[in-house]
XYZ file of C-alpha atoms in Angstrom:
333
model
C -45.012 207.484 -5.079
C -46.655 209.237 -7.988
C -48.481 212.578 -7.900
C -50.357 213.789 -10.942
C -48.337 211.488 -13.207
C -44.938 212.484 -11.791
C -42.902 209.766 -10.084
C -41.180 210.612 -6.812
C -38.355 208.656 -5.227
C -34.582 208.150 -5.049
C -34.380 207.376 -8.770
C -35.790 210.775 -9.713
C -34.769 214.419 -9.116
C -36.342 215.874 -5.956
C -39.997 216.876 -6.160
C -40.041 220.570 -5.261
C -43.199 222.027 -3.731
C -43.885 225.759 -3.639
C -45.969 226.412 -0.523
C -48.396 229.257 -1.274
C -49.536 229.571 2.340
C -50.757 233.107 3.117
C -48.350 234.894 0.790
C -51.284 236.120 -1.279
C -51.867 238.792 1.363
C -55.592 238.092 1.432
C -56.231 238.698 -2.285
C -57.293 236.035 -4.765
C -55.529 237.723 -7.677
C -52.240 237.595 -5.790
C -52.696 233.869 -5.225
C -53.220 233.393 -8.955
C -50.050 235.371 -9.698
C -48.044 233.228 -7.307
C -49.211 230.043 -9.011
C -48.016 231.327 -12.386
C -44.716 232.456 -10.870
C -44.231 229.023 -9.282
C -44.622 227.459 -12.704
C -42.086 229.902 -14.160
C -39.697 229.058 -11.300
C -39.852 225.363 -12.325
C -41.547 224.149 -9.154
C -42.889 220.605 -9.401
C -46.124 221.620 -7.680
C -47.853 224.459 -5.898
C -49.617 223.756 -2.618
C -52.333 225.656 -0.790
C -53.466 225.456 2.813
C -57.154 224.607 2.809
C -58.860 225.758 6.005
C -61.185 228.412 7.399
C -60.619 229.953 10.848
C -63.521 228.024 12.341
C -62.251 224.683 10.985
C -58.946 225.054 12.793
C -59.627 226.907 16.087
C -62.164 228.856 18.184
C -62.691 232.605 18.311
C -61.660 233.456 21.863
C -58.886 235.112 23.848
C -58.383 232.642 26.660
C -54.665 232.099 27.383
C -54.716 228.727 25.621
C -55.689 230.511 22.394
C -53.045 233.266 22.497
C -49.649 232.698 20.857
C -47.074 232.828 23.652
C -43.826 233.396 21.727
C -42.222 233.548 18.331
C -43.119 235.543 15.239
C -46.817 235.834 16.128
C -46.534 236.363 19.886
C -49.597 237.949 21.513
C -52.041 237.239 18.704
C -55.038 234.975 19.097
C -55.107 231.853 16.979
C -58.409 232.967 15.454
C -57.059 236.353 14.386
C -53.886 234.793 13.008
C -55.718 232.209 10.938
C -58.366 234.706 9.852
C -55.568 236.812 8.356
C -53.587 233.900 6.955
C -56.159 231.506 5.531
C -56.858 230.723 1.893
C -60.667 230.507 1.698
C -62.361 227.361 0.504
C -64.180 229.503 -2.043
C -60.919 230.445 -3.783
C -59.847 226.888 -4.448
C -61.877 226.151 -7.598
C -60.309 229.226 -9.245
C -56.833 228.410 -7.941
C -56.994 224.817 -9.108
C -58.167 225.956 -12.545
C -55.355 228.514 -12.869
C -52.798 225.888 -11.862
C -54.107 223.336 -14.312
C -54.299 225.914 -17.093
C -50.682 226.823 -16.261
C -49.735 223.118 -16.371
C -48.443 222.929 -12.819
C -49.651 220.341 -10.307
C -51.731 221.747 -7.462
C -52.730 220.082 -4.201
C -53.397 221.152 -0.634
C -52.694 220.746 3.039
C -55.850 219.710 4.871
C -56.677 220.511 8.474
C -60.019 218.795 8.985
C -62.346 216.335 7.258
C -64.433 219.054 5.600
C -61.362 220.192 3.646
C -60.755 216.659 2.373
C -64.371 216.263 1.308
C -64.348 219.668 -0.378
C -61.094 219.032 -2.263
C -62.249 215.631 -3.453
C -64.816 217.497 -5.562
C -61.894 219.320 -7.212
C -60.065 216.031 -7.841
C -57.145 217.046 -5.619
C -54.308 214.654 -6.628
C -52.601 214.419 -3.201
C -52.954 215.519 0.401
C -50.457 217.084 2.771
C -50.710 216.763 6.537
C -48.958 219.594 8.372
C -46.655 218.772 11.268
C -49.103 220.135 13.844
C -51.802 217.779 12.508
C -49.652 214.626 12.604
C -51.346 213.707 15.892
C -54.833 214.011 14.318
C -55.123 210.327 13.512
C -58.812 210.506 12.432
C -57.886 213.219 9.896
C -55.020 211.145 8.512
C -57.273 208.102 8.201
C -59.926 210.158 6.429
C -57.414 211.582 3.932
C -55.951 208.101 3.398
C -59.428 206.730 2.660
C -59.438 208.714 -0.608
C -56.623 206.549 -1.929
C -54.653 209.639 -2.916
C -50.897 209.986 -2.192
C -50.094 211.610 1.146
C -47.194 213.680 2.442
C -46.824 214.173 6.198
C -44.540 216.654 7.953
C -43.078 215.446 11.226
C -42.270 218.692 13.075
C -42.298 218.098 16.820
C -43.502 214.496 16.518
C -41.885 211.668 18.454
C -40.918 208.443 16.699
C -43.946 206.773 18.236
C -46.248 209.477 16.848
C -44.640 209.165 13.419
C -45.199 205.402 13.409
C -48.809 205.898 14.509
C -49.363 208.400 11.676
C -47.743 205.983 9.237
C -50.098 203.222 10.320
C -53.087 205.562 9.946
C -51.987 206.505 6.431
C -51.823 202.898 5.334
C -48.033 202.779 5.327
C -47.609 204.534 1.998
C -47.184 208.205 2.915
C -44.034 210.231 2.349
C -42.622 211.902 5.465
C -40.862 215.261 5.607
C -38.336 216.242 8.218
C -39.029 219.745 9.480
C -38.519 221.980 12.472
C -41.657 223.721 13.744
C -39.804 227.008 14.014
C -40.999 230.088 12.130
C -38.669 231.353 10.847
C -36.028 228.683 11.266
C -32.267 229.058 10.954
C -29.732 226.901 9.185
C -28.089 226.222 12.560
C -31.314 224.739 13.954
C -32.325 222.812 10.826
C -31.233 219.502 12.400
C -30.807 217.894 8.990
C -29.589 214.751 10.694
C -33.297 214.138 11.251
C -33.488 213.113 7.599
C -31.202 210.172 8.358
C -33.325 209.442 11.411
C -36.488 209.228 9.311
C -34.723 207.089 6.707
C -33.745 204.656 9.447
C -37.173 204.755 11.103
C -39.095 204.314 7.832
C -36.627 202.596 5.478
C -39.197 201.795 2.781
C -40.667 205.317 2.660
C -39.948 208.444 0.667
C -38.305 211.022 2.924
C -37.943 214.750 2.306
C -37.601 218.183 3.880
C -40.058 220.957 4.685
C -37.801 223.943 5.253
C -38.442 227.226 7.061
C -34.863 228.510 7.093
C -33.463 231.325 4.989
C -31.927 230.560 1.615
C -31.334 227.297 -0.208
C -28.526 225.753 1.840
C -30.808 223.411 3.812
C -32.623 222.087 0.693
C -29.287 221.524 -1.056
C -27.806 219.697 1.934
C -31.012 217.676 2.339
C -30.810 216.619 -1.298
C -27.261 215.386 -0.723
C -28.604 213.374 2.223
C -31.176 211.706 -0.026
C -34.279 213.890 0.409
C -36.742 213.117 -2.395
C -39.142 216.000 -1.679
C -38.322 219.622 -0.907
C -41.033 221.995 0.343
C -40.409 225.724 0.624
C -42.691 228.729 1.193
C -43.048 230.871 -1.914
C -44.048 234.533 -2.051
C -42.653 238.072 -1.848
C -44.919 239.758 -4.376
C -44.059 243.471 -4.675
C -46.029 245.492 -2.157
C -47.654 242.436 -0.558
C -47.048 241.692 3.125
C -47.876 238.355 4.691
C -47.500 236.445 7.926
C -44.932 234.159 6.286
C -42.610 236.739 4.695
C -39.767 235.909 7.087
C -39.430 232.326 5.848
C -40.547 232.566 2.216
C -38.594 232.791 -1.045
C -39.210 235.154 -3.916
C -39.593 233.847 -7.460
C -35.990 234.436 -8.582
C -34.518 232.897 -5.427
C -36.874 229.934 -5.678
C -35.895 229.337 -9.310
C -32.221 229.385 -8.304
C -32.919 226.916 -5.498
C -34.667 224.554 -7.927
C -31.634 224.694 -10.222
C -29.169 224.075 -7.391
C -31.191 221.232 -5.881
C -31.371 219.481 -9.248
C -27.636 220.011 -9.785
C -26.959 218.544 -6.344
C -29.088 215.518 -7.157
C -27.188 215.053 -10.425
C -23.853 215.395 -8.622
C -24.810 212.603 -6.220
C -25.560 210.077 -8.962
C -23.044 207.310 -9.718
C -21.199 207.765 -13.006
C -19.440 205.081 -15.042
C -16.459 206.818 -16.602
C -15.269 206.051 -20.102
C -12.088 204.065 -19.564
C -9.915 205.452 -22.376
C -9.690 209.149 -21.364
C -9.006 208.101 -17.786
C -6.274 205.666 -18.832
C -4.564 208.281 -20.960
C -3.703 210.330 -17.902
C -2.895 207.402 -15.617
C 0.502 205.743 -15.295
C 1.557 202.281 -16.444
C 4.701 200.414 -17.491
C 6.219 201.435 -20.855
C 9.463 200.900 -22.668
C 11.443 204.114 -22.207
C 14.227 202.886 -24.523
C 14.499 200.341 -27.354
C 14.694 196.784 -25.972
C 15.796 193.666 -27.839
C 14.198 190.269 -27.233
C 16.136 188.503 -24.453
C 17.501 191.747 -23.038
C 16.972 192.308 -19.323
C 14.441 194.841 -18.155
C 16.141 197.605 -16.163
C 15.240 200.979 -14.731
C 16.929 202.472 -17.806
C 14.690 200.781 -20.373
C 11.292 200.455 -18.640
C 9.467 202.856 -16.364
C 6.182 204.010 -14.896
C 4.873 206.831 -17.099
C 1.673 208.229 -18.529
C -0.472 207.028 -20.363
C -2.032 204.031 -18.710
C -2.348 201.449 -21.487
C 0.505 199.245 -20.300
C 0.929 196.850 -17.382
C -0.038 198.147 -13.911
C 2.690 200.131 -12.178
C 2.656 197.741 -9.224
C 4.252 195.070 -11.462
C 7.316 197.189 -12.293
C 9.529 195.862 -9.423
C 8.761 192.288 -10.478
C 9.730 192.990 -14.111
C 13.152 194.377 -13.315
C 15.843 191.758 -14.085
C 13.540 189.606 -16.178
C 14.182 189.068 -19.891
C 12.062 190.652 -22.617
C 10.032 188.082 -24.533
C 9.932 190.284 -27.641
C 11.403 193.419 -29.138
C 10.091 196.734 -27.790
C 10.556 200.169 -29.235
C 10.745 203.261 -27.040
C 7.129 204.278 -26.216
C 5.652 200.745 -26.505
C 3.428 199.630 -23.598
C 4.366 196.424 -21.837
C 1.535 193.944 -22.081
C-alpha cells in the first residue's frame, strides 16, 4: 500500500497516524495547532473525522439514541457528535495547513457525502471506522475512488471483516482495535493482530489503539503491525471528549521513537563474522608441537578466539599425530 507517496508494509517502519478526532475542542485554530504538533512529533500522517451530526445520527432522545454506558453514558448521540465533530467547512483549511506543514492528511468518512466532499480536496486515502465496517455501501463508495483504504475492525466478526474486504476490492489495510473508550492494556487483546494476519494473509494489518501509553503500539509492532493509529491532543486548556484516550505531543513523539526502535529491533541482522569469531572458542595449540607429535590435552585445547577448528572436533584430534609444526597460539586448521 502507498499513501501520498509513502510505502506501507512489512518492509517499512510502521506508518503512524495521529488521530485528530475532537481534540480541537470545537475551535479551528486548535485543530491547526494539532496538525503542526503532529508534524513535529514525527507522525506519518494526521487524520480527521469528516462528519456532521446529521450525517451520522438523528436529533432525538429516544432510548435507542441515548448512550447507555461508558465514558459518554446518558448523552444523546446527536449532542455527543455535535460537540465532537470536525465540520466539513474546516477541512479545506486543515488540508492546506497539513500540506503546507508537509504532513500527509486524510480522513475517516461516515457517509457518502463525506467521500464526495473530500474528493474535491484530493484526499489521498480513506479510513473506515470500526462502527462503519458493516456499512457495505459506504465502503464500496469509498473504494470506487481508487484511493487506499484503512478499515478498523472493532466489534466485527470474521464474516463481517471478509464482507468488508470484498466491498473494498480486497486491497484495504485492516486495523485490530477494541471498541472501548478508553481502553486498557489488559483488554487490548493484541492476539487479534495474529488473528487478522491469519484471516487476511495478503493484507497489511495494524492497530488502532485506545489504551493509555505506548505499550500496546510497541507490542503490536513486535507482532508485525504495519500501521499504528493513536488519538492525539491535550492542548493546554483545551478539553475534549477524547482526552481519556489521547496522547500529548511529547508522549506521542516518544511513542513514534519507540515504535520505530522496536521495528528496527525486529529486523534480521547479518553479523560480521570476524568480531563474533574473536570471542568464540575453537581448537588452538596451547603449547609448541612438532610434526608427528601426538595431540594431547596438554598441547591443544578449546580456547578463544574462534579462528581454529570447531571445538566439537577436539575429542577426535586427541591421540592423532600433527601433520606440521605448530607454535603455541596457532589455530588448528
